[in-house]
Coordinates of C-alpha atoms in Angstrom, one line a residue:
M4 CA 81.2 97.4 122.9
K5 CA 83.0 95.9 120.1
K6 CA 86.7 94.9 120.5
L7 CA 88.9 97.6 119.6
T8 CA 91.1 96.8 116.3
E9 CA 94.7 97.7 117.3
V10 CA 96.2 99.7 114.5
L11 CA 100.0 100.8 114.2
I12 CA 100.6 103.4 111.6
L13 CA 104.3 103.6 110.6
A14 CA 106.1 107.1 110.1
V15 CA 109.4 107.9 108.8
P16 CA 111.0 111.4 107.9
E17 CA 109.9 110.9 104.1
T18 CA 106.1 110.1 105.2
A19 CA 103.6 112.3 103.7
G20 CA 101.9 114.1 106.6
S21 CA 98.3 114.4 104.7
A22 CA 98.4 110.8 104.3
L23 CA 99.6 109.9 107.9
Y24 CA 97.3 112.2 109.7
G25 CA 94.4 111.7 107.3
M26 CA 94.4 108.0 108.0
V27 CA 94.6 108.8 111.6
D28 CA 91.5 111.2 111.3
V29 CA 89.2 108.9 109.1
L30 CA 89.9 105.6 111.2
A31 CA 89.4 107.6 114.5
A32 CA 86.2 108.9 113.3
A33 CA 84.6 105.4 112.5
G34 CA 81.8 104.4 114.8
N35 CA 81.4 108.0 116.2
L36 CA 81.4 110.9 113.6
W37 CA 78.2 109.9 111.7
Q38 CA 76.5 108.8 114.8
T39 CA 77.3 112.2 116.5
L40 CA 76.3 114.3 113.5
T41 CA 73.0 112.2 113.0
E42 CA 72.3 111.4 116.4
D43 CA 70.9 108.1 115.3
A44 CA 73.1 105.8 117.3
E45 CA 75.5 105.9 120.5
P46 CA 78.9 106.8 119.3
E47 CA 81.6 104.1 119.8
R48 CA 85.4 103.7 119.2
L49 CA 86.2 101.1 116.7
F50 CA 90.0 101.6 116.3
R51 CA 92.9 102.3 118.8
L52 CA 95.5 104.1 116.5
R53 CA 99.2 104.4 117.5
I54 CA 101.9 106.3 115.4
V55 CA 105.2 104.0 115.5
S56 CA 108.7 105.1 114.1
S57 CA 112.2 103.8 114.6
S58 CA 112.4 105.6 118.0
D59 CA 109.8 107.6 119.9
R60 CA 111.6 110.9 119.6
P61 CA 109.6 113.7 117.8
F62 CA 110.7 114.5 114.3
V63 CA 109.2 116.2 111.2
C64 CA 108.2 114.3 108.2
G65 CA 107.3 115.5 104.6
N66 CA 106.9 119.2 104.2
G67 CA 107.9 119.8 107.8
I68 CA 104.9 118.4 109.6
P69 CA 105.9 117.3 113.0
V70 CA 105.3 113.8 114.1
T71 CA 105.4 112.7 117.9
P72 CA 105.4 108.9 117.9
D73 CA 103.4 107.0 120.3
C74 CA 106.0 104.2 120.5
S75 CA 109.1 102.9 118.7
I76 CA 109.3 99.5 116.9
H77 CA 111.3 98.2 119.7
S78 CA 108.4 98.9 122.2
A79 CA 105.2 98.8 120.2
P80 CA 102.3 96.7 121.4
R81 CA 100.8 94.0 119.3
A82 CA 98.6 95.1 116.5
D83 CA 96.0 93.6 114.2
I84 CA 97.0 96.0 111.3
V85 CA 100.2 98.0 110.3
I86 CA 99.7 100.8 108.0
L87 CA 102.5 102.2 105.8
P88 CA 101.3 105.6 104.4
E89 CA 102.6 107.4 101.5
L90 CA 106.2 108.5 101.3
W91 CA 107.8 111.7 99.4
F92 CA 110.3 109.6 97.5
E93 CA 111.6 110.4 94.0
P94 CA 111.0 107.2 91.7
Q95 CA 114.5 108.1 90.3
Q96 CA 116.0 107.2 93.6
S97 CA 116.5 103.7 95.1
F98 CA 114.9 102.7 98.3
Q99 CA 117.1 99.6 98.6
G100 CA 119.0 99.4 101.7
L101 CA 117.0 101.9 103.7
Y102 CA 115.7 101.2 107.1
P103 CA 116.8 97.7 107.7
E104 CA 115.6 97.7 111.2
I105 CA 112.0 98.5 110.1
M106 CA 112.1 95.9 107.4
L107 CA 113.0 93.2 110.1
W108 CA 110.1 94.6 112.2
L109 CA 107.6 94.4 109.3
R110 CA 108.5 90.8 108.5
E111 CA 108.3 89.9 112.4
R112 CA 105.0 91.6 112.4
H113 CA 103.6 89.8 109.6
R114 CA 104.8 86.4 111.0
A115 CA 103.0 87.3 114.3
G116 CA 99.7 87.7 112.4
S117 CA 99.5 91.4 111.8
A118 CA 97.8 92.5 108.4
I119 CA 100.1 95.0 106.7
Y120 CA 98.4 97.8 104.2
S121 CA 100.3 100.4 102.2
A122 CA 99.1 103.3 100.5
C123 CA 100.8 104.8 97.4
S124 CA 104.7 104.9 97.8
G125 CA 104.4 103.0 101.1
A126 CA 104.7 99.9 99.1
L127 CA 108.2 100.5 98.7
M128 CA 108.6 99.4 102.3
L129 CA 106.9 96.2 101.7
A130 CA 108.9 95.7 98.5
E131 CA 112.2 96.2 100.4
S132 CA 111.2 94.1 103.2
G133 CA 110.7 91.1 100.7
L134 CA 107.0 90.4 101.7
L135 CA 105.8 91.2 98.2
N136 CA 108.1 88.9 96.5
G137 CA 106.5 86.7 94.1
C138 CA 103.2 88.7 94.7
R139 CA 101.2 91.4 92.7
A140 CA 101.2 94.8 94.1
T141 CA 100.3 98.3 93.3
S142 CA 101.4 101.9 94.2
H143 CA 101.3 105.3 92.5
W144 CA 101.5 104.7 88.5
G145 CA 104.6 106.9 88.5
Y146 CA 106.6 104.2 90.4
Q147 CA 106.2 101.6 87.8
G148 CA 109.7 102.1 86.7
L149 CA 111.2 101.9 90.0
F150 CA 109.5 98.7 90.8
Q151 CA 110.5 97.1 87.5
R152 CA 114.2 98.3 87.9
D153 CA 114.7 97.5 91.7
Y154 CA 112.0 94.8 92.6
P155 CA 111.5 92.7 89.3
Q156 CA 110.4 89.8 91.5
I157 CA 107.3 91.9 92.3
E158 CA 104.2 91.7 89.6
F159 CA 103.6 95.4 89.5
M160 CA 100.0 96.5 88.5
P161 CA 99.7 100.5 87.8
E162 CA 96.0 100.1 87.0
P163 CA 94.1 98.9 90.3
N164 CA 93.3 101.2 93.4
L165 CA 93.9 98.2 95.6
V166 CA 95.6 94.9 95.1
F167 CA 95.6 91.8 97.4
A168 CA 99.0 90.0 97.7
D169 CA 97.9 87.0 99.1
P170 CA 94.3 85.2 99.1
A171 CA 93.6 86.0 102.8
G172 CA 94.2 89.8 102.3
R173 CA 96.7 90.1 104.9
I174 CA 99.0 92.2 102.6
V175 CA 97.1 95.0 100.5
T176 CA 98.6 97.7 98.5
A177 CA 96.9 100.7 97.4
G178 CA 97.5 103.1 94.5
G179 CA 98.5 106.5 94.1
T180 CA 98.3 109.4 96.6
T181 CA 94.5 109.6 97.5
S182 CA 93.9 106.0 97.2
W183 CA 94.6 105.9 100.8
H184 CA 90.9 106.9 100.9
D185 CA 90.1 103.5 99.4
L186 CA 92.3 101.6 101.7
A187 CA 90.7 103.3 104.7
L188 CA 87.1 102.4 103.5
H189 CA 88.4 98.8 102.9
I190 CA 89.8 98.6 106.6
I191 CA 86.5 100.1 107.9
A192 CA 84.5 97.8 105.9
R193 CA 86.6 94.7 107.0
Y194 CA 87.2 95.4 110.5
A195 CA 84.0 97.3 111.5
S196 CA 81.2 96.7 108.8
P197 CA 80.3 97.8 105.1
G198 CA 77.7 100.2 106.4
E199 CA 80.0 101.9 108.8
A200 CA 82.5 102.3 105.7
L201 CA 79.5 103.9 103.7
R202 CA 78.6 106.3 106.5
I203 CA 82.5 107.5 106.8
A204 CA 82.5 107.8 103.0
K205 CA 79.3 110.0 103.2
V206 CA 80.8 112.2 106.2
Y207 CA 84.2 112.8 104.6
L208 CA 82.8 112.9 101.0
L209 CA 85.1 110.1 100.0
K210 CA 84.8 108.5 96.7
W211 CA 85.9 104.8 95.8
H212 CA 88.1 105.0 92.8
G213 CA 86.6 102.0 91.0
E214 CA 87.9 103.4 87.9
G215 CA 91.4 102.6 89.1
Q216 CA 94.5 104.7 88.3
I217 CA 94.7 104.5 84.4
P218 CA 92.5 107.5 83.9
F219 CA 95.0 109.6 85.8
A220 CA 98.2 108.4 84.2
P221 CA 99.9 110.1 81.2
L222 CA 100.2 107.8 78.4
V223 CA 103.2 109.0 76.9
K224 CA 106.4 109.7 78.7
R225 CA 109.8 110.5 77.5
Q226 CA 111.9 107.4 78.4
P227 CA 115.6 108.3 78.5
H228 CA 117.7 106.6 75.9
A229 CA 120.5 107.3 73.8
D230 CA 119.2 106.4 70.4
S231 CA 119.1 109.5 68.1
V232 CA 117.0 107.9 65.3
V233 CA 114.3 106.9 67.8
R234 CA 114.3 110.3 69.3
R235 CA 114.1 112.0 66.0
A236 CA 110.9 109.6 65.4
E237 CA 109.3 110.5 68.6
D238 CA 109.7 114.2 67.9
W239 CA 108.3 113.8 64.4
L240 CA 105.4 111.7 65.8
G241 CA 104.7 114.4 68.3
E242 CA 104.1 117.1 65.6
H243 CA 102.5 114.8 63.0
Y244 CA 100.4 112.3 65.0
R245 CA 97.1 113.5 63.3
E246 CA 98.1 112.9 59.8
E247 CA 96.8 109.8 58.0
G248 CA 99.7 107.4 57.4
A249 CA 101.8 108.9 59.7
I250 CA 103.9 105.7 60.4
A251 CA 104.4 104.9 56.7
T252 CA 105.8 108.5 56.2
L253 CA 107.9 108.3 59.3
V254 CA 109.5 105.0 58.0
R255 CA 109.9 106.2 54.5
D256 CA 111.8 109.3 55.7
S257 CA 113.9 107.8 58.6
G258 CA 116.5 106.3 56.3
V259 CA 116.2 103.0 58.3
A260 CA 114.7 99.8 57.1
E261 CA 111.2 99.5 58.4
R262 CA 111.9 96.2 60.7
T263 CA 114.9 97.9 62.1
L264 CA 113.2 101.2 63.1
K265 CA 110.3 99.3 64.8
R266 CA 112.7 97.0 66.7
R267 CA 115.0 99.9 67.8
F268 CA 111.8 102.1 68.8
R269 CA 110.5 99.4 71.0
N270 CA 113.7 98.9 72.6
A271 CA 114.3 102.4 73.4
T272 CA 110.8 103.4 74.5
G273 CA 109.1 100.1 75.6
S274 CA 106.2 100.8 73.2
S275 CA 105.6 99.8 69.4
L276 CA 105.3 102.4 66.9
I277 CA 101.6 102.0 66.5
E278 CA 100.9 102.0 70.4
Y279 CA 103.0 105.3 70.6
L280 CA 101.1 106.9 68.0
Q281 CA 97.7 105.6 69.5
N282 CA 98.9 107.0 72.9
L283 CA 99.8 110.4 71.4
R284 CA 96.2 110.6 69.9
V285 CA 94.5 109.4 73.0
E286 CA 96.4 112.1 74.9
A287 CA 95.5 114.8 72.5
A288 CA 91.9 113.6 72.9
K289 CA 92.0 113.7 76.7
R290 CA 93.0 117.4 76.4
L291 CA 90.1 118.2 74.2
L292 CA 87.6 116.4 76.4
E293 CA 89.0 118.3 79.4
Q294 CA 89.2 121.8 77.9
T295 CA 86.6 121.9 75.3
R296 CA 82.8 121.3 74.6
L297 CA 83.6 119.8 70.9
A298 CA 81.5 116.6 70.1
I299 CA 83.2 113.3 70.6
D300 CA 83.0 112.5 66.8
E301 CA 84.8 115.9 66.3
I302 CA 87.6 115.1 68.6
S303 CA 87.9 111.7 66.8
V304 CA 88.5 113.4 63.5
D305 CA 90.7 116.2 65.1
V306 CA 93.1 113.6 66.6
G307 CA 93.4 111.3 63.7
Y308 CA 90.3 109.0 63.5
E309 CA 87.8 109.2 60.8
D310 CA 86.0 106.1 62.4
A311 CA 84.6 107.5 65.7
S312 CA 83.5 104.1 66.8
F313 CA 87.1 102.8 66.6
F314 CA 88.1 105.9 68.5
R315 CA 85.6 105.2 71.2
R316 CA 86.8 101.7 71.7
L317 CA 90.5 102.5 71.5
F318 CA 89.9 105.4 74.2
K319 CA 88.2 103.1 76.6
R320 CA 90.6 100.3 76.1
T321 CA 93.5 102.7 76.7
T322 CA 92.1 104.8 79.8
G323 CA 89.5 102.5 81.2
L324 CA 86.7 105.1 80.5
A325 CA 84.6 105.9 77.8
P326 CA 85.1 109.4 76.3
S327 CA 81.9 110.8 77.8
E328 CA 83.0 109.3 81.3
Y329 CA 86.3 110.8 81.1
R330 CA 84.9 114.2 80.2
R331 CA 82.5 114.0 83.3
M332 CA 85.3 113.3 85.6
F333 CA 88.1 115.7 84.4
Q334 CA 86.4 118.8 82.9
P335 CA 84.9 120.3 86.1
V336 CA 88.3 120.2 87.3
A337 CA 90.0 121.8 84.0
M338 CA 87.0 124.4 83.9
A339 CA 87.6 125.5 87.5

């Protein structure tokens, strides 16, 4: 019998119940579910799982899902692993100043030798605790603005599905929402075996998100700003992005000097004019790849690129996938 890996999974009222109980189910199944289904080995328990919270009193988390903690942070046993699941938390809000007792507890756990893993917006707790200061981290791509605003000392990376904050891998952050699948597989591979992680992936039909998060993220988001000239430019490009010489036409008709318009556009949106135009075209190509059976060369022309080879390179650089790979990933979902 292997030594049980002690795991504490932190829950608060903002915790997403699906991520909390999904992690409990998958880790509890390691070492026994495949073995029971296939009868090719004796089942064994690999992880001892406990839900921990600020107190041991029952409460409800996201969407009214009930939680009964096994222990509080004041009475929690030692643990090899602490897991911070996804939170239901709007990126327009601020997490600063929340749960100071939990932040202190996380720092104490880390000093005592626990490895700490976060999934999706659970990384906000690591950020608020200070354990990510000066480190790289990821979370859901939708929280990039929040991290840049409230935690500029952290190098936020919206692309990967997993990011190691330290060389030893004692702090690991996972990307958006179902990236907790990747995190669970990583934990099983590390604390049990890669073979057991593969078996659990097969039993639960879990997919490793090796492509990262970028294929799932929108490339064009309306940034709040008060520059009316830039807002008119955004609106015009949104209607005329397919046209040849779109930027030259925009500059000519804007009534603003070219250098001034380009500077104001970047300051307001965070993107250059050419980046914004390319992102509009790639977003349009995504929709055509998802919803039609048009050939990729046809899509290239439709969104404004006569040179299909340039379009393919741009699409892969921007999304992380070739157009054909993107279609294979998302068209079945759209067609369903």
